[in-house]
CSV table of C-alpha atoms in Angstrom, one decimal:
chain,number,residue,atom,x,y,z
C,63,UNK,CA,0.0,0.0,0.0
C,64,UNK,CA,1.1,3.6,-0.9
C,65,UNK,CA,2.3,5.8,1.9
C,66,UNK,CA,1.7,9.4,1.1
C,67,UNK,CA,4.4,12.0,1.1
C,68,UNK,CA,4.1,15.6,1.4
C,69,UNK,CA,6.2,18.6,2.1
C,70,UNK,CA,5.2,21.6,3.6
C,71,UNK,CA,6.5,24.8,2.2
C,72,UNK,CA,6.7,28.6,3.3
C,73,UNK,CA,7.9,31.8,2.1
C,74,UNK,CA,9.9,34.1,3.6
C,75,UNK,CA,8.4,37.0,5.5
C,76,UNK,CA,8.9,40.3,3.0
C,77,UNK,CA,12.4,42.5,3.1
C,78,UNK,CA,12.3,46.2,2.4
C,79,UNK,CA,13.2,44.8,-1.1
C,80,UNK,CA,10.2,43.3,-1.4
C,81,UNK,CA,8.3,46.2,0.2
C,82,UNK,CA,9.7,48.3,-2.7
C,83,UNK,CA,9.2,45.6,-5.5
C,84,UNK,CA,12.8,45.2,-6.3
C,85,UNK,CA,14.3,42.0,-7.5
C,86,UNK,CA,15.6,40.6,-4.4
C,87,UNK,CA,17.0,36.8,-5.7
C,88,UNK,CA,20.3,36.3,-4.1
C,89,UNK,CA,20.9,39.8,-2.0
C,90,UNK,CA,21.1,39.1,1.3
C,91,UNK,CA,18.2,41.2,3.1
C,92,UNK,CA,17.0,40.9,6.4
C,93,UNK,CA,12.7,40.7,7.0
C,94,UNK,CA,11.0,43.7,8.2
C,95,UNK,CA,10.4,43.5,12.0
C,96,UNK,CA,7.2,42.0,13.0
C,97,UNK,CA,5.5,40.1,16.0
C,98,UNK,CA,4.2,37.0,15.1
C,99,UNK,CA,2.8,34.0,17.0
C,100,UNK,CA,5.4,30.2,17.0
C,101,UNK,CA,3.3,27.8,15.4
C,102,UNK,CA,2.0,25.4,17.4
C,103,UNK,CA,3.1,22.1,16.2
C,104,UNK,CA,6.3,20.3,17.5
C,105,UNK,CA,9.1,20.4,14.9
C,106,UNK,CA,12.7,19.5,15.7
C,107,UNK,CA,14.2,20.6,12.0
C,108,UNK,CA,13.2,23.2,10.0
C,109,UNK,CA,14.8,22.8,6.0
C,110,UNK,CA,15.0,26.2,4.0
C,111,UNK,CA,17.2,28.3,1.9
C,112,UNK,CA,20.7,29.4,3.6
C,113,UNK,CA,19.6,32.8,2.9
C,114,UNK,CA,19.4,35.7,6.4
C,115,UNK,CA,15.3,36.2,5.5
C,116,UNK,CA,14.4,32.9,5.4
C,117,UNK,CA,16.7,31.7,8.7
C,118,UNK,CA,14.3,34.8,10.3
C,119,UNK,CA,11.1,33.5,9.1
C,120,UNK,CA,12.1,29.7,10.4
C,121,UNK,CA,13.3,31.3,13.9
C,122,UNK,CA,9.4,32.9,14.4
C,123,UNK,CA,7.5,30.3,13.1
C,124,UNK,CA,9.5,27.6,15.1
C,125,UNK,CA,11.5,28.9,17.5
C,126,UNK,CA,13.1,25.9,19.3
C,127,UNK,CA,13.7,23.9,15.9
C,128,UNK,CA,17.1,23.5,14.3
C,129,UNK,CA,17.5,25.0,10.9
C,130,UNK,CA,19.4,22.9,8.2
C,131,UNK,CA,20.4,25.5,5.6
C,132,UNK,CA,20.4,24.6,1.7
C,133,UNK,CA,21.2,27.3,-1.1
C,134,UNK,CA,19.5,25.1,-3.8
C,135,UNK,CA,16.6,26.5,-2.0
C,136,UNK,CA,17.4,30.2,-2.7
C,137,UNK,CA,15.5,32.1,-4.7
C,138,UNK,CA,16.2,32.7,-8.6
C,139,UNK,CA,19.4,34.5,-9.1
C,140,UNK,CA,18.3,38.1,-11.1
C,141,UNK,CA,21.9,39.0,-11.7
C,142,UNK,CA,22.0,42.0,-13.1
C,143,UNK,CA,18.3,42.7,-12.4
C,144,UNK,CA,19.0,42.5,-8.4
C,145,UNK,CA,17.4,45.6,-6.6
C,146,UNK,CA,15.9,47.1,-9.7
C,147,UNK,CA,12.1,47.1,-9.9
C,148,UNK,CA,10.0,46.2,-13.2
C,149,UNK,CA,9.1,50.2,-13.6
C,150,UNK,CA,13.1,50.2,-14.7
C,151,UNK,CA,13.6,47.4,-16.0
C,152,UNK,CA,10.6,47.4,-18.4
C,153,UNK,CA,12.3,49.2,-21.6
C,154,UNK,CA,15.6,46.7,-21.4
C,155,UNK,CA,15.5,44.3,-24.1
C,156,UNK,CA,17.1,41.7,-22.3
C,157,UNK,CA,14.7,42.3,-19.4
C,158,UNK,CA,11.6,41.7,-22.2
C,159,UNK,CA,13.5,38.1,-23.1
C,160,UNK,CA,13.6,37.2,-19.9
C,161,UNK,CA,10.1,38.2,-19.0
C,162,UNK,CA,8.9,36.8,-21.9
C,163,UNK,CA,10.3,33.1,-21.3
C,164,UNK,CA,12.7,33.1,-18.3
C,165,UNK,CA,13.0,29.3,-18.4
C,166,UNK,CA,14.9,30.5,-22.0
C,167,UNK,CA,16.7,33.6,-21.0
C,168,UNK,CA,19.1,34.1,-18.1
C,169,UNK,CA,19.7,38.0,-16.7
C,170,UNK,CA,23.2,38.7,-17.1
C,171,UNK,CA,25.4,37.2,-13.8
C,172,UNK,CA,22.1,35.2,-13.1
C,173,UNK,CA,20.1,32.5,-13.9
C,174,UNK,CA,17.3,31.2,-15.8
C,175,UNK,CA,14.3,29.5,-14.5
C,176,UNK,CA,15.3,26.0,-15.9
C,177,UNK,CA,18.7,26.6,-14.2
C,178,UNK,CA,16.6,27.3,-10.7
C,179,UNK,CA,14.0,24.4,-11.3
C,180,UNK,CA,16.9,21.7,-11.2
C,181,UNK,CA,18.7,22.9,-8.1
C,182,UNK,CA,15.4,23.4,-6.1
C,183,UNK,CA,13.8,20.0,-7.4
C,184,UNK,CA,17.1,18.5,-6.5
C,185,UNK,CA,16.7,19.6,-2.9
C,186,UNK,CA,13.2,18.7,-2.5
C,187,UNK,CA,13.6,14.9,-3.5
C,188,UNK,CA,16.4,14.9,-0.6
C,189,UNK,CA,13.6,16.1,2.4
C,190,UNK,CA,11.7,13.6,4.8
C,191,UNK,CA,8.7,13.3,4.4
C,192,UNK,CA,6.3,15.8,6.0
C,193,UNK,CA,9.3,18.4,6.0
C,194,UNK,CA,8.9,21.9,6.8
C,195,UNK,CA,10.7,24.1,4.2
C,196,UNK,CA,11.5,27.8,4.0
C,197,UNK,CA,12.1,29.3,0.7
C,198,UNK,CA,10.9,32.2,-1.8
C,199,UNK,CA,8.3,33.2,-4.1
C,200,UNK,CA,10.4,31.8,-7.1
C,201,UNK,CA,11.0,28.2,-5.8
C,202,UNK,CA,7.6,27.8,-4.5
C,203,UNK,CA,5.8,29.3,-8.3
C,204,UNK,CA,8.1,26.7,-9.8
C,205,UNK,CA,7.3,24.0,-7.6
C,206,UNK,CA,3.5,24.8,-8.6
C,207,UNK,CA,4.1,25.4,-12.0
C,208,UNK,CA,5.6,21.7,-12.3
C,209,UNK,CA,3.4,19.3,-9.2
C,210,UNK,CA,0.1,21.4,-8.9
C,211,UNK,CA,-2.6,18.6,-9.9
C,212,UNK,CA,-4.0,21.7,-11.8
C,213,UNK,CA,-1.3,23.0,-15.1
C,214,UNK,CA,-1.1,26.4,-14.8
C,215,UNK,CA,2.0,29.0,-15.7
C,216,UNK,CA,4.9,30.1,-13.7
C,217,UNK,CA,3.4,33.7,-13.2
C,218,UNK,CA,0.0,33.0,-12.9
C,219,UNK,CA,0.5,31.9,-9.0
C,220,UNK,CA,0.0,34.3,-6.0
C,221,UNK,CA,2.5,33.6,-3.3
C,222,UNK,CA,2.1,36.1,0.1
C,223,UNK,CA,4.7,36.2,2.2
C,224,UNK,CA,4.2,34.2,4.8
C,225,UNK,CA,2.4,31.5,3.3
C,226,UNK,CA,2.5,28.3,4.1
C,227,UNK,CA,2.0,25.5,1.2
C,228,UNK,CA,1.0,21.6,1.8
C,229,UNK,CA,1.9,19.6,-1.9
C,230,UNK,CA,0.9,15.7,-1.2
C,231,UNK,CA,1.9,13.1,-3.3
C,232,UNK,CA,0.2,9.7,-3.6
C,233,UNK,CA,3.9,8.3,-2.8
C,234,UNK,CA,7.6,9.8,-2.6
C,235,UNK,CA,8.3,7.9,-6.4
C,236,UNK,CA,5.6,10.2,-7.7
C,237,UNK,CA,7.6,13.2,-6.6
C,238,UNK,CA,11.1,12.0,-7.4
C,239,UNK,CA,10.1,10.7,-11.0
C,240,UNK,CA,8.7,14.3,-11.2
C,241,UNK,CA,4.8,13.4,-11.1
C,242,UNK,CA,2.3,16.3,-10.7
C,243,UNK,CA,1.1,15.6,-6.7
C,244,UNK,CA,-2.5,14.0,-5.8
C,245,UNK,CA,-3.2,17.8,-4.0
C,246,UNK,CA,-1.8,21.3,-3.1
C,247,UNK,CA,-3.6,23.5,-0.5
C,248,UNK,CA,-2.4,27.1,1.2
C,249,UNK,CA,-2.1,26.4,4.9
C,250,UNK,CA,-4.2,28.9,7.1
C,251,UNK,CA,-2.7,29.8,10.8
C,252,UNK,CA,-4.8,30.8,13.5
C,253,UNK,CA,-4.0,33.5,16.0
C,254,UNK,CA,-3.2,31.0,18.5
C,255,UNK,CA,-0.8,29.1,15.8
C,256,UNK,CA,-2.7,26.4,15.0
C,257,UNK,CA,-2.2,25.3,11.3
C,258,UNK,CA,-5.7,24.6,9.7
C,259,UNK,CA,-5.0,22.6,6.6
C,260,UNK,CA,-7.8,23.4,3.8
């Protein structure tokens, strides 16, 4: 009989990058300040990207779990388009390409979305099952874009900061043999921390 396998996943808490709608891939921002509840569920490791924002975000949602850091979680590397917002990027040519089919087109110094789909793919087929990870937008749009039982593009997925992401696969082959997963629902917290799984 199949065991399922799912993997819980979470962005980052926003940056004054973000705030600003700059490019923020690899820069190394802290999050804005905020009081938050812990969750309350009992985690001992916490997986995420080994960038500052997303060791913050782990640290409030589960403040007594270990964090094991992993830069094939990172977010997509904008190169040259790092800190720069779309209101200046929008005339570049290069910038258009890259918009227009970023799995294609790579921003100078960066990467392309093909590049980043293999690295964070990579990294999830080596989590436990029932892992929590923290990562960015990118990552998670991509990890929709592929597994989401329902085909849908890259862009086309709204990620909040903050969000927490349950993908469920009717067994661990399904998601290492790159399989689309049996369900994918947004986790909603409650203002004592519970998680209440849609």
């Amino acid at each position: 009989m199949d065991r399922g396998h799912s993997l819980y996943v979470i962005r980052h808490f926003p940056t004054e990058g973000n705030e600003k709608k700059q490019y923020i891939g690899w820069t190394n921002e802290p999050i804005i300040p905020l009081e938050m509840n812990p969750l309350s569920i009992d985690v001992s490791t916490v997986y995420g990207s080994d960038l500052l924002r997303a060791k913050q975000t782990a640290k409030i949602y589960f403040p007594n779990a270990s964090y094991s850091a992993d830069e094939r979680l990172r977010e997509c590397h904008f190169g040259a388009f790092e800190g720069k917002t779309y209101t200046e990027l929008e005339t570049d040519q290069q910038y258009r390409n890259w918009i227009g089919d970023p799995h294609r087109y790579a921003p100078t110094g960066g990467e392309s979305l093909k590049e980043m789909r293999l690295r964070v793919v990579e990294a999830l087929r080596s989590l436990p099952n029932e892992a929590f990870a923290v990562t960015h937008g990118g990552p998670i749009r991509m990890m929709m874009a592929q597994f989401a039982p329902e085909e849908k593009p890259f862009w086309s997925w709204i990620v909040p900061h903050g969000s927490i992401w349950k993908f469920r696969w009717k067994n661990r082959a399904d998601l290492e043999e790159g399989r689309r997963c049996m369900s994918l629902s947004e986790v909603r917290i409650t203002e004592n921390g519970h998680m209440s799984e849609n």
